[in-house]
mmCIF file of C-alpha atoms and ligand atoms in Angstrom:
data_model
loop_
_atom_site.group_PDB
_atom_site.id
_atom_site.type_symbol
_atom_site.label_atom_id
_atom_site.label_comp_id
_atom_site.label_asym_id
_atom_site.label_seq_id
_atom_site.Cartn_x
_atom_site.Cartn_y
_atom_site.Cartn_z
ATOM 1 C CA MET A 814 0.101 0.064 -0.254
ATOM 2 C CA GLN A 815 2.779 1.883 0.432
ATOM 3 C CA GLY A 816 4.624 4.211 -2.301
ATOM 4 C CA ALA A 817 2.111 3.580 -4.407
ATOM 5 C CA GLU A 818 -0.115 6.391 -5.747
ATOM 6 C CA PRO A 819 -3.385 6.079 -4.476
ATOM 7 C CA ILE A 820 -6.197 5.281 -6.218
ATOM 8 C CA LEU A 821 -8.530 7.932 -5.394
ATOM 9 C CA SER A 822 -7.017 11.147 -3.720
ATOM 10 C CA LEU A 823 -9.490 14.081 -1.541
ATOM 11 C CA LYS A 824 -7.445 17.738 -0.918
ATOM 12 C CA ALA A 825 -9.241 19.798 1.071
ATOM 13 C CA VAL A 826 -12.960 18.610 -0.416
ATOM 14 C CA ARG A 827 -15.702 20.742 1.367
ATOM 15 C CA LYS A 828 -19.609 20.348 0.475
ATOM 16 C CA MET A 829 -21.344 23.659 1.410
ATOM 17 C CA PHE A 830 -25.733 23.714 1.551
ATOM 18 C CA GLY A 831 -26.432 27.069 2.483
ATOM 19 C CA PRO A 832 -24.377 28.463 5.227
ATOM 20 C CA GLN A 833 -23.827 24.716 6.456
ATOM 21 C CA ALA A 834 -20.162 22.475 5.569
ATOM 22 C CA ALA A 835 -21.824 19.310 5.018
ATOM 23 C CA VAL A 836 -18.053 18.147 4.015
ATOM 24 C CA ASP A 837 -15.889 19.936 5.752
ATOM 25 C CA SER A 838 -11.949 20.397 4.785
ATOM 26 C CA ILE A 839 -11.378 16.438 3.772
ATOM 27 C CA ASP A 840 -7.983 15.222 3.076
ATOM 28 C CA LEU A 841 -7.684 11.065 2.004
ATOM 29 C CA ASP A 842 -5.797 8.963 0.536
ATOM 30 C CA ILE A 843 -7.380 5.577 -0.915
ATOM 31 C CA ALA A 844 -5.073 3.081 -2.090
ATOM 32 C CA GLU A 845 -5.976 0.791 -4.747
ATOM 33 C CA GLY A 846 -7.524 -2.708 -3.416
ATOM 34 C CA GLU A 847 -8.599 -1.462 -0.334
ATOM 35 C CA PHE A 848 -11.927 -1.915 1.476
ATOM 36 C CA PHE A 849 -11.952 1.405 3.136
ATOM 37 C CA THR A 850 -15.197 2.234 5.060
ATOM 38 C CA ILE A 851 -16.664 5.886 6.282
ATOM 39 C CA VAL A 852 -18.452 5.262 9.162
ATOM 40 C CA GLY A 853 -20.270 8.483 11.668
ATOM 41 C CA PRO A 854 -23.446 9.196 12.653
ATOM 42 C CA SER A 855 -26.608 9.901 11.124
ATOM 43 C CA GLY A 856 -26.249 13.389 9.800
ATOM 44 C CA SER A 857 -22.146 13.668 9.622
ATOM 45 C CA GLY A 858 -22.283 13.950 5.748
ATOM 46 C CA LYS A 859 -21.141 10.400 4.823
ATOM 47 C CA THR A 860 -23.767 10.268 2.155
ATOM 48 C CA THR A 861 -23.058 13.864 0.267
ATOM 49 C CA MET A 862 -18.976 12.839 0.661
ATOM 50 C CA LEU A 863 -19.776 9.494 -1.420
ATOM 51 C CA ARG A 864 -22.185 11.334 -3.579
ATOM 52 C CA MET A 865 -19.028 13.233 -4.476
ATOM 53 C CA LEU A 866 -16.807 10.498 -4.939
ATOM 54 C CA ALA A 867 -18.923 8.909 -7.076
ATOM 55 C CA GLY A 868 -19.959 11.510 -9.915
ATOM 56 C CA MET A 869 -23.501 12.554 -8.702
ATOM 57 C CA ASP A 870 -22.384 15.813 -7.007
ATOM 58 C CA THR A 871 -19.522 18.534 -7.327
ATOM 59 C CA PRO A 872 -17.844 19.408 -4.557
ATOM 60 C CA THR A 873 -18.101 23.602 -3.381
ATOM 61 C CA SER A 874 -14.075 23.609 -2.798
ATOM 62 C CA GLY A 875 -11.124 21.189 -3.242
ATOM 63 C CA ASP A 876 -10.306 18.619 -5.271
ATOM 64 C CA ILE A 877 -11.260 14.349 -6.038
ATOM 65 C CA LEU A 878 -8.795 12.866 -7.849
ATOM 66 C CA LEU A 879 -8.976 9.617 -9.626
ATOM 67 C CA ASN A 880 -5.112 7.366 -10.364
ATOM 68 C CA GLY A 881 -3.794 11.301 -10.005
ATOM 69 C CA LYS A 882 -6.476 12.992 -12.238
ATOM 70 C CA ARG A 883 -8.750 15.724 -11.304
ATOM 71 C CA ILE A 884 -12.361 14.382 -11.805
ATOM 72 C CA ASN A 885 -14.290 16.706 -9.819
ATOM 73 C CA ASP A 886 -16.574 17.738 -12.864
ATOM 74 C CA VAL A 887 -16.576 14.294 -14.605
ATOM 75 C CA PRO A 888 -20.653 12.965 -13.857
ATOM 76 C CA ALA A 889 -21.055 9.683 -12.502
ATOM 77 C CA ASN A 890 -22.115 7.631 -15.987
ATOM 78 C CA LYS A 891 -18.295 9.162 -17.484
ATOM 79 C CA ARG A 892 -16.150 7.804 -14.452
ATOM 80 C CA PRO A 893 -14.741 4.248 -14.070
ATOM 81 C CA THR A 894 -17.081 3.685 -10.781
ATOM 82 C CA CYS A 895 -19.678 2.186 -9.575
ATOM 83 C CA MET A 896 -22.682 3.250 -6.893
ATOM 84 C CA VAL A 897 -23.804 0.086 -5.878
ATOM 85 C CA PHE A 898 -27.550 0.796 -4.815
ATOM 86 C CA GLN A 899 -29.867 -0.534 -2.563
ATOM 87 C CA SER A 900 -31.235 -3.745 -4.009
ATOM 88 C CA LEU A 901 -34.367 -1.444 -4.746
ATOM 89 C CA ALA A 902 -32.716 0.028 -7.812
ATOM 90 C CA LEU A 903 -33.270 -3.283 -9.596
ATOM 91 C CA PHE A 904 -35.410 -3.556 -12.618
ATOM 92 C CA PRO A 905 -38.487 -5.378 -11.032
ATOM 93 C CA HIS A 906 -40.692 -7.932 -13.380
ATOM 94 C CA ARG A 907 -36.978 -8.584 -15.414
ATOM 95 C CA THR A 908 -34.622 -12.056 -14.856
ATOM 96 C CA VAL A 909 -31.779 -12.176 -12.258
ATOM 97 C CA GLY A 910 -30.234 -12.991 -15.650
ATOM 98 C CA GLN A 911 -31.449 -9.697 -17.144
ATOM 99 C CA ASN A 912 -30.786 -7.369 -14.417
ATOM 100 C CA ILE A 913 -27.088 -8.527 -14.012
ATOM 101 C CA GLU A 914 -26.363 -8.901 -17.624
ATOM 102 C CA PHE A 915 -27.727 -4.983 -18.371
ATOM 103 C CA PRO A 916 -24.080 -3.257 -18.335
ATOM 104 C CA LEU A 917 -23.345 -5.643 -20.705
ATOM 105 C CA LYS A 918 -26.197 -5.122 -23.343
ATOM 106 C CA ILE A 919 -25.242 -1.580 -23.026
ATOM 107 C CA ARG A 920 -22.162 -2.184 -24.223
ATOM 108 C CA GLY A 921 -22.677 -4.193 -26.966
ATOM 109 C CA GLU A 922 -21.684 -7.624 -25.906
ATOM 110 C CA ASP A 923 -23.184 -10.469 -27.517
ATOM 111 C CA PRO A 924 -25.553 -12.633 -25.804
ATOM 112 C CA GLU A 925 -23.345 -15.650 -25.264
ATOM 113 C CA ARG A 926 -20.839 -13.723 -23.577
ATOM 114 C CA ARG A 927 -23.193 -11.407 -21.301
ATOM 115 C CA LYS A 928 -24.946 -14.963 -20.290
ATOM 116 C CA ALA A 929 -21.933 -16.296 -19.156
ATOM 117 C CA ARG A 930 -20.335 -13.752 -17.512
ATOM 118 C CA ALA A 931 -24.072 -12.963 -15.680
ATOM 119 C CA LEU A 932 -23.761 -16.920 -14.394
ATOM 120 C CA GLN A 933 -19.672 -16.642 -13.730
ATOM 121 C CA LEU A 934 -21.277 -13.222 -10.908
ATOM 122 C CA MET A 935 -23.911 -15.394 -9.957
ATOM 123 C CA ASP A 936 -21.468 -18.031 -9.045
ATOM 124 C CA LEU A 937 -18.913 -15.440 -7.103
ATOM 125 C CA LEU A 938 -22.248 -14.057 -5.633
ATOM 126 C CA ARG A 939 -23.200 -17.527 -4.266
ATOM 127 C CA LEU A 940 -26.674 -17.215 -6.288
ATOM 128 C CA PRO A 941 -28.369 -21.092 -7.720
ATOM 129 C CA GLN A 942 -27.229 -20.985 -11.630
ATOM 130 C CA SER A 943 -30.792 -21.899 -11.651
ATOM 131 C CA TYR A 944 -31.908 -18.334 -10.318
ATOM 132 C CA TYR A 945 -30.572 -16.959 -13.946
ATOM 133 C CA ALA A 946 -33.933 -17.121 -15.011
ATOM 134 C CA LYS A 947 -35.877 -16.329 -11.474
ATOM 135 C CA ASN A 948 -38.221 -12.837 -11.395
ATOM 136 C CA VAL A 949 -35.788 -10.438 -8.993
ATOM 137 C CA LEU A 950 -39.188 -9.885 -7.117
ATOM 138 C CA LYS A 951 -39.428 -13.617 -6.361
ATOM 139 C CA CYS A 952 -35.514 -13.491 -4.938
ATOM 140 C CA SER A 953 -35.575 -12.817 -1.239
ATOM 141 C CA GLY A 954 -34.351 -9.325 0.478
ATOM 142 C CA GLY A 955 -30.616 -10.740 0.213
ATOM 143 C CA GLU A 956 -30.593 -12.477 -2.875
ATOM 144 C CA ARG A 957 -31.729 -9.251 -4.546
ATOM 145 C CA GLN A 958 -28.820 -7.358 -2.699
ATOM 146 C CA ARG A 959 -26.314 -10.045 -4.238
ATOM 147 C CA VAL A 960 -28.080 -9.756 -7.554
ATOM 148 C CA ALA A 961 -27.547 -5.636 -7.105
ATOM 149 C CA LEU A 962 -23.989 -6.225 -6.029
ATOM 150 C CA ALA A 963 -22.962 -8.711 -9.409
ATOM 151 C CA ARG A 964 -25.102 -6.390 -11.510
ATOM 152 C CA ALA A 965 -22.369 -3.689 -10.298
ATOM 153 C CA LEU A 966 -19.994 -6.063 -10.957
ATOM 154 C CA ALA A 967 -20.457 -6.630 -14.085
ATOM 155 C CA TYR A 968 -19.575 -2.892 -15.182
ATOM 156 C CA ASP A 969 -16.399 -4.189 -14.263
ATOM 157 C CA PRO A 970 -15.614 -1.052 -12.255
ATOM 158 C CA GLN A 971 -12.206 0.496 -10.706
ATOM 159 C CA ILE A 972 -13.882 1.659 -7.559
ATOM 160 C CA LEU A 973 -17.147 0.505 -6.365
ATOM 161 C CA PHE A 974 -19.503 2.593 -3.799
ATOM 162 C CA PHE A 975 -22.227 1.221 -1.445
ATOM 163 C CA ASP A 976 -23.592 3.557 0.869
ATOM 164 C CA GLU A 977 -25.316 1.520 4.021
ATOM 165 C CA PRO A 978 -26.547 -1.249 2.202
ATOM 166 C CA LEU A 979 -26.969 -3.532 4.637
ATOM 167 C CA SER A 980 -29.010 -1.000 6.947
ATOM 168 C CA ALA A 981 -32.881 -2.457 6.006
ATOM 169 C CA ILE A 982 -32.031 -6.194 6.397
ATOM 170 C CA ASP A 983 -32.521 -7.558 9.257
ATOM 171 C CA TYR A 984 -29.638 -9.280 11.690
ATOM 172 C CA LYS A 985 -29.000 -12.637 11.234
ATOM 173 C CA LEU A 986 -28.530 -11.832 7.251
ATOM 174 C CA ARG A 987 -26.538 -9.012 7.523
ATOM 175 C CA LYS A 988 -23.930 -10.673 9.286
ATOM 176 C CA THR A 989 -23.689 -13.176 7.037
ATOM 177 C CA LEU A 990 -23.772 -10.415 4.015
ATOM 178 C CA GLU A 991 -20.800 -8.531 5.668
ATOM 179 C CA LYS A 992 -18.432 -11.513 5.640
ATOM 180 C CA GLU A 993 -19.884 -12.440 2.168
ATOM 181 C CA LEU A 994 -18.732 -8.714 1.161
ATOM 182 C CA LYS A 995 -15.490 -9.325 2.741
ATOM 183 C CA ASP A 996 -14.796 -12.699 0.493
ATOM 184 C CA ILE A 997 -15.499 -11.171 -2.345
ATOM 185 C CA HIS A 998 -13.676 -7.744 -2.239
ATOM 186 C CA ARG A 999 -10.888 -10.115 -1.512
ATOM 187 C CA GLU A 1000 -12.032 -12.502 -4.637
ATOM 188 C CA THR A 1001 -12.304 -9.868 -7.187
ATOM 189 C CA LYS A 1002 -9.545 -7.245 -5.388
ATOM 190 C CA LYS A 1003 -11.295 -4.097 -6.786
ATOM 191 C CA THR A 1004 -11.515 -1.198 -4.243
ATOM 192 C CA PHE A 1005 -14.483 -0.968 -2.266
ATOM 193 C CA VAL A 1006 -15.963 2.294 -0.473
ATOM 194 C CA TYR A 1007 -18.252 1.678 1.916
ATOM 195 C CA ILE A 1008 -20.568 4.025 4.454
ATOM 196 C CA THR A 1009 -22.366 2.608 7.302
ATOM 197 C CA HIS A 1010 -23.292 4.442 10.676
ATOM 198 C CA SER A 1011 -22.372 1.128 12.256
ATOM 199 C CA LEU A 1012 -18.869 0.819 13.465
ATOM 200 C CA GLU A 1013 -19.122 -2.980 13.874
ATOM 201 C CA GLU A 1014 -20.060 -3.304 10.516
ATOM 202 C CA ALA A 1015 -16.953 -1.619 9.708
ATOM 203 C CA MET A 1016 -14.546 -3.555 11.551
ATOM 204 C CA VAL A 1017 -16.178 -6.999 10.055
ATOM 205 C CA MET A 1018 -14.985 -5.927 6.911
ATOM 206 C CA SER A 1019 -12.657 -2.391 6.451
ATOM 207 C CA ASP A 1020 -8.790 -2.535 5.974
ATOM 208 C CA ARG A 1021 -9.046 0.944 7.014
ATOM 209 C CA ILE A 1022 -11.946 2.933 8.364
ATOM 210 C CA GLY A 1023 -12.492 7.119 8.522
ATOM 211 C CA VAL A 1024 -14.524 8.141 11.571
ATOM 212 C CA MET A 1025 -16.767 11.391 10.126
ATOM 213 C CA ARG A 1026 -18.161 14.076 12.909
ATOM 214 C CA ALA A 1027 -20.041 16.864 11.788
ATOM 215 C CA GLY A 1028 -18.434 16.856 8.161
ATOM 216 C CA LYS A 1029 -14.914 16.172 9.255
ATOM 217 C CA LEU A 1030 -13.057 12.888 9.046
ATOM 218 C CA VAL A 1031 -11.590 12.864 12.910
ATOM 219 C CA GLN A 1032 -9.446 9.587 12.984
ATOM 220 C CA VAL A 1033 -8.881 7.042 10.109
ATOM 221 C CA GLY A 1034 -6.725 4.005 10.721
ATOM 222 C CA THR A 1035 -7.724 0.310 10.721
ATOM 223 C CA PRO A 1036 -10.292 -1.454 12.705
ATOM 224 C CA GLN A 1037 -7.697 -2.632 15.347
ATOM 225 C CA GLU A 1038 -6.447 1.050 15.869
ATOM 226 C CA ILE A 1039 -9.636 2.817 15.818
ATOM 227 C CA TYR A 1040 -10.650 0.352 18.812
ATOM 228 C CA SER A 1041 -7.160 0.271 20.849
ATOM 229 C CA THR A 1042 -6.598 3.704 20.123
ATOM 230 C CA PRO A 1043 -9.297 6.273 19.305
ATOM 231 C CA ASN A 1044 -7.802 9.641 19.435
ATOM 232 C CA THR A 1045 -11.189 11.304 21.077
ATOM 233 C CA ARG A 1046 -13.793 10.568 23.710
ATOM 234 C CA PHE A 1047 -16.504 10.837 20.394
ATOM 235 C CA VAL A 1048 -14.223 8.048 18.749
ATOM 236 C CA SER A 1049 -13.844 5.468 21.703
ATOM 237 C CA GLU A 1050 -17.756 5.687 22.689
ATOM 238 C CA PHE A 1051 -18.380 5.277 18.917
ATOM 239 C CA VAL A 1052 -17.130 1.612 19.141
ATOM 240 C CA GLY A 1053 -19.340 0.114 21.490
ATOM 241 C CA ASP A 1054 -19.687 0.116 25.686
ATOM 242 C CA VAL A 1055 -17.183 2.018 27.569
ATOM 243 C CA ASN A 1056 -16.315 3.165 30.823
ATOM 244 C CA VAL A 1057 -15.512 6.565 30.461
ATOM 245 C CA ILE A 1058 -14.344 9.055 33.690
ATOM 246 C CA PRO A 1059 -13.371 12.303 33.545
ATOM 247 C CA VAL A 1060 -9.913 12.762 34.677
ATOM 248 C CA THR A 1061 -6.908 15.562 35.607
ATOM 249 C CA LEU A 1062 -3.600 14.798 35.771
ATOM 250 C CA GLY A 1063 -1.691 15.760 39.443
ATOM 251 C CA SER A 1064 1.308 16.847 39.869
ATOM 252 C CA ASP A 1065 1.530 13.511 41.582
ATOM 253 C CA GLY A 1066 1.710 11.702 38.070
ATOM 254 C CA LEU A 1067 -1.974 9.954 39.169
ATOM 255 C CA LEU A 1068 -5.438 10.771 37.409
ATOM 256 C CA HIS A 1069 -7.746 12.238 40.052
ATOM 257 C CA SER A 1070 -11.297 12.245 39.179
ATOM 258 C CA PRO A 1071 -14.156 14.519 40.385
ATOM 259 C CA THR A 1072 -15.209 11.527 43.073
ATOM 260 C CA GLY A 1073 -11.751 12.129 44.514
ATOM 261 C CA ALA A 1074 -10.783 8.973 43.700
ATOM 262 C CA THR A 1075 -7.045 8.657 42.322
ATOM 263 C CA TYR A 1076 -5.652 6.125 39.207
ATOM 264 C CA LYS A 1077 -2.509 4.792 37.975
ATOM 265 C CA PRO A 1078 -2.421 6.414 34.487
ATOM 266 C CA PRO A 1079 -1.454 4.355 31.097
ATOM 267 C CA ARG A 1080 0.851 5.813 28.597
ATOM 268 C CA ILE A 1081 0.398 10.030 28.745
ATOM 269 C CA PRO A 1082 -0.473 11.545 25.561
ATOM 270 C CA PRO A 1083 2.442 14.646 24.842
ATOM 271 C CA GLY A 1084 0.999 17.648 26.590
ATOM 272 C CA PHE A 1085 -1.961 15.842 28.486
ATOM 273 C CA ARG A 1086 -3.283 17.851 31.489
ATOM 274 C CA ASP A 1087 -7.271 16.565 31.651
ATOM 275 C CA GLY A 1088 -9.778 14.241 29.678
ATOM 276 C CA HIS A 1089 -11.180 11.436 29.799
ATOM 277 C CA LEU A 1090 -10.316 7.617 30.943
ATOM 278 C CA VAL A 1091 -11.367 5.063 28.711
ATOM 279 C CA ILE A 1092 -12.025 1.799 29.748
ATOM 280 C CA ARG A 1093 -12.871 -1.138 27.323
ATOM 281 C CA PRO A 1094 -15.616 -3.325 29.662
ATOM 282 C CA GLU A 1095 -12.946 -6.759 28.629
ATOM 283 C CA TYR A 1096 -10.552 -4.931 30.373
ATOM 284 C CA LEU A 1097 -12.259 -4.261 33.879
ATOM 285 C CA LYS A 1098 -12.239 -7.545 35.536
ATOM 286 C CA PHE A 1099 -13.556 -8.502 39.261
ATOM 287 C CA LEU A 1100 -10.462 -9.201 41.765
ATOM 288 C CA ALA A 1101 -10.514 -11.591 44.710
ATOM 289 C CA SER A 1102 -8.452 -8.388 46.508
ATOM 290 C CA PRO A 1103 -7.972 -4.878 45.225
ATOM 291 C CA GLY A 1104 -4.054 -5.527 44.702
ATOM 292 C CA GLU A 1105 -4.282 -8.425 41.888
ATOM 293 C CA ALA A 1106 -4.841 -5.116 39.780
ATOM 294 C CA ASP A 1107 -2.985 -1.373 39.336
ATOM 295 C CA ASN A 1108 -6.426 0.580 39.937
ATOM 296 C CA ALA A 1109 -9.852 -0.882 41.882
ATOM 297 C CA ILE A 1110 -12.725 0.194 42.951
ATOM 298 C CA SER A 1111 -15.634 -1.246 45.019
ATOM 299 C CA GLY A 1112 -19.101 -1.285 43.999
ATOM 300 C CA SER A 1113 -22.248 -2.823 43.774
ATOM 301 C CA LEU A 1114 -23.346 -5.559 41.678
ATOM 302 C CA TYR A 1115 -26.554 -4.079 39.972
ATOM 303 C CA ASN A 1116 -27.304 -6.620 36.644
ATOM 304 C CA GLU A 1117 -26.079 -9.070 34.147
ATOM 305 C CA TYR A 1118 -26.983 -9.373 30.725
ATOM 306 C CA ALA A 1119 -25.902 -12.593 28.496
ATOM 307 C CA LEU A 1120 -24.640 -11.498 25.507
ATOM 308 C CA GLY A 1121 -23.834 -14.949 24.108
ATOM 309 C CA SER A 1122 -20.135 -16.083 24.223
ATOM 310 C CA ARG A 1123 -19.710 -13.005 26.645
ATOM 311 C CA ILE A 1124 -21.533 -11.643 29.890
ATOM 312 C CA GLN A 1125 -22.120 -8.027 30.430
ATOM 313 C CA TYR A 1126 -22.591 -6.847 34.181
ATOM 314 C CA GLN A 1127 -23.522 -3.564 35.578
ATOM 315 C CA VAL A 1128 -21.501 -2.606 38.667
ATOM 316 C CA ARG A 1129 -22.471 1.038 40.633
ATOM 317 C CA VAL A 1130 -19.695 2.701 42.449
ATOM 318 C CA GLY A 1131 -22.059 6.092 43.975
ATOM 319 C CA GLU A 1132 -23.417 7.815 40.658
ATOM 320 C CA THR A 1133 -21.216 6.332 38.409
ATOM 321 C CA VAL A 1134 -21.833 2.910 36.522
ATOM 322 C CA PHE A 1135 -19.424 1.170 35.129
ATOM 323 C CA VAL A 1136 -19.688 -1.864 32.497
ATOM 324 C CA VAL A 1137 -17.483 -4.808 32.766
ATOM 325 C CA GLU A 1138 -17.661 -8.050 30.926
ATOM 326 C CA LYS A 1139 -16.270 -11.359 30.531
ATOM 327 C CA LEU A 1140 -16.321 -14.666 28.824
ATOM 328 C CA ARG A 1141 -18.733 -16.954 30.093
ATOM 329 C CA GLN A 1142 -16.607 -19.769 30.075
ATOM 330 C CA GLN A 1143 -14.408 -17.625 33.065
ATOM 331 C CA PRO A 1144 -15.678 -18.418 36.714
ATOM 332 C CA PHE A 1145 -18.022 -16.030 38.579
ATOM 333 C CA THR A 1146 -20.136 -16.652 41.563
ATOM 334 C CA GLY A 1147 -21.339 -13.147 42.568
ATOM 335 C CA GLN A 1148 -24.860 -12.088 43.328
ATOM 336 C CA LEU A 1149 -26.409 -9.456 42.292
ATOM 337 C CA ASP A 1150 -26.417 -6.708 45.216
ATOM 338 C CA ASP A 1151 -23.367 -8.344 46.139
ATOM 339 C CA THR A 1152 -20.586 -5.545 46.911
ATOM 340 C CA VAL A 1153 -17.261 -6.741 44.142
ATOM 341 C CA THR A 1154 -14.315 -5.372 43.756
ATOM 342 C CA ILE A 1155 -13.459 -4.512 40.079
ATOM 343 C CA GLY A 1156 -10.220 -3.024 38.353
ATOM 344 C CA TRP A 1157 -7.887 -2.725 35.046
ATOM 345 C CA ASP A 1158 -4.266 -2.445 34.616
ATOM 346 C CA ALA A 1159 -3.094 1.314 33.884
ATOM 347 C CA GLN A 1160 -1.984 0.064 30.390
ATOM 348 C CA ASP A 1161 -5.120 -1.563 29.284
ATOM 349 C CA ALA A 1162 -7.108 2.318 29.671
ATOM 350 C CA ILE A 1163 -7.006 4.714 27.344
ATOM 351 C CA LEU A 1164 -6.423 8.608 27.916
ATOM 352 C CA VAL A 1165 -8.114 10.352 25.395
ATOM 353 C CA THR A 1166 -8.458 14.623 25.349
ATOM 354 C CA ASP A 1167 -11.553 15.146 24.278
HETATM 355 P P1 ADP B 1952 -25.167 10.875 6.684
HETATM 356 O O1 ADP B 1952 -25.265 10.436 5.085
HETATM 357 O O2 ADP B 1952 -24.282 10.748 7.156
HETATM 358 O O3 ADP B 1952 -26.164 10.224 7.108
HETATM 359 P P2 ADP B 1952 -25.403 13.223 4.947
HETATM 360 O O4 ADP B 1952 -24.529 13.502 4.091
HETATM 361 O O5 ADP B 1952 -26.902 13.173 4.048
HETATM 362 O O6 ADP B 1952 -25.388 12.921 6.233
HETATM 363 O O7 ADP B 1952 -26.109 14.811 5.256
HETATM 364 C C1 ADP B 1952 -24.842 15.735 6.012
HETATM 365 C C2 ADP B 1952 -25.684 16.918 6.243
HETATM 366 O O8 ADP B 1952 -25.812 17.441 4.767
HETATM 367 C C3 ADP B 1952 -27.063 16.614 7.129
HETATM 368 O O9 ADP B 1952 -26.974 17.774 7.838
HETATM 369 C C4 ADP B 1952 -27.877 17.237 6.111
HETATM 370 O O10 ADP B 1952 -29.265 17.568 6.354
HETATM 371 C C5 ADP B 1952 -27.332 18.296 4.821
HETATM 372 N N1 ADP B 1952 -27.632 17.942 3.857
HETATM 373 C C6 ADP B 1952 -27.662 16.830 2.763
HETATM 374 N N2 ADP B 1952 -28.319 16.862 1.517
HETATM 375 C C7 ADP B 1952 -28.499 18.385 1.479
HETATM 376 C C8 ADP B 1952 -29.039 18.987 0.441
HETATM 377 N N3 ADP B 1952 -29.022 18.240 -0.647
HETATM 378 N N4 ADP B 1952 -29.367 19.716 1.156
HETATM 379 C C9 ADP B 1952 -29.493 20.643 2.045
HETATM 380 N N5 ADP B 1952 -28.509 19.934 2.779
HETATM 381 C C10 ADP B 1952 -28.285 18.628 2.537
HETATM 382 MG MG1 MG B 1953 -26.367 9.036 4.242
#
């Protein structure tokens, strides 16, 4: 990835709607073959950004480069890229085969080659060959999603763009399709630029993730980096349940919370004075004695929630609620309302400034 020219490059890209910047001065390079996901809450500017990348809208200022060439004003149908719309954009009352072959038909390919390519793509998308003559309206939601992707791949684009294609699909099928999409990315070796509001979804599939907040790209990194070294409280909380404690760094080298408690700090970012200490639930553990971890707190076991292979616990310490998670197979005999001691090792927490 390093050294090679990026396939897609954004230079200070901005999009104004009236006085509001929906996308605000974004700089970003996406490498060829990368699965890059833009994640952020609703209204953070994801769709606006993708529409500019796909050529459905033009930036107010800044530049978008494809293979080093400025493409700001090149319309979508003149770009070697393709937006994968939700399955709703398929031609109803046509067969799976007709839908997938559509791009090849407008290119004037002969029917035999079109069919061969459609069947090949159906294979890749795990659609049974017998579906070739099936009406798309008779396909399930998941199957239609696969047909929509097969049709996009039939264009043989350099980049595929996805705008929350799985958001309307139920949980179990969505989890399956996320993995399938990652497999398809691997097999096609194409560049995928994907948008979702679910960081969980982004983590499963992506090589790199860009987190958006109010039109700005606030952090870009691998799933591992976003998860383990979020650069702000916003990013840390976006990843899921976390424990966040406001702290000030004291002259004694310890972190002081407003409740008067002090904690041994993890690595301290340069210039850090105050901010938040972030501890993920799986790094909090139940202790038999306070000495078993660098930091320990006593509280009351308020409730437990089964999450499948893990169990989550709520521990209340005064006004503060801590979330603790452990694997189901790890022994634990605590009962509701018991006084329990929880703790974490200093290096298992993260300090963020925001
Ligand atoms: P997301 O996809 O992350 O939910 P959008 O890109 O759709 O966010 O929207 C970002 C912001 O820009 C929102 O505040 C939205 O209301 C605004 N916006 C989007 N499209 C338009 C438009 N065509 N005209 C005016 N405002 C828009
Ligand atoms: Mg959107």
